[in-house]
């Protein structure tokens, strides 16, 4: 549906990139790094401008399906300058307007605090990547169902923060309903490869939840000690969450963003089972990681009562 177009544009941007390049792309108004060019560097200003134009094309294509995607004015930034000076490309990539007279953004986006914009961008990044993965794996009917649900939501949910969260809730629910666990795992694995690679870290689980906390996706979390499954070669950990951004849907809790982030951080130990217990004042999430996963519920999982918790 949209994956081929988005994938082609992403491949073009990545082909322009050079790890040794002096230039990167940012939003001229907010200084945020737009997907899909976040983390990429470019050798010259003309190349960076070409990448900026492609990035805007990517976001414009995605906005046809997601009208609330934040509108950024993508510009080139020279990162390496003598004496620590940073030079900004004073022209947008497609209109060549001066940086001081940037076009007006969507009013709802304009009113958001930086933290809110970052949360919204994160949600759209997750959703766009999963859509692209669904397209690559030829789940066109599922793409259509999720988008139809999103358009229904857009007619009633006007707040951009709420709408992007509702999109993730709906997407996680449809994936859990229409795909078996192995198919869910394949989609998540594909989606994780479409995102900017992350550096290996010693503690991927705590890194994931710390990042979600910084985004405002989680209010607070605590992590219990790890348990090792000597018989089945798994390891598990319990995470206590408060103020989780996604709401229960039909007795299930959407966990898609959590699991996708974990897929990115440690491909050798993937989530195979996610269990959720309603703790009254938050959620108790048990993550079971395995080298060879036989997955269960990875996108939206049944909520167990407090007494079911061991």
Tab-separated table of C-alpha atoms in Angstrom, residues 15 41 68 74 88 100 120 136 143 161-162 188 196 259 266 285 298:
chain	number	residue	atom	x	y	z
A	15	UNK	CA	22.212	5.874	-0.398
A	41	UNK	CA	25.170	12.313	7.828
A	68	UNK	CA	-1.638	14.664	11.816
A	74	UNK	CA	13.706	20.214	6.935
A	88	UNK	CA	22.559	26.080	9.344
A	100	UNK	CA	13.482	33.352	9.541
A	120	UNK	CA	3.965	12.526	18.974
A	136	UNK	CA	6.758	-5.401	2.781
A	143	UNK	CA	-3.044	-2.217	6.467
A	161	UNK	CA	-1.352	13.633	21.318
A	162	UNK	CA	-4.446	11.539	21.967
A	188	UNK	CA	8.185	-6.653	14.449
A	196	UNK	CA	17.772	3.690	12.449
A	259	UNK	CA	8.386	-4.777	22.207
A	266	UNK	CA	19.191	-6.732	21.364
A	285	UNK	CA	4.868	-6.419	32.963
A	298	UNK	CA	3.776	-9.463	21.419
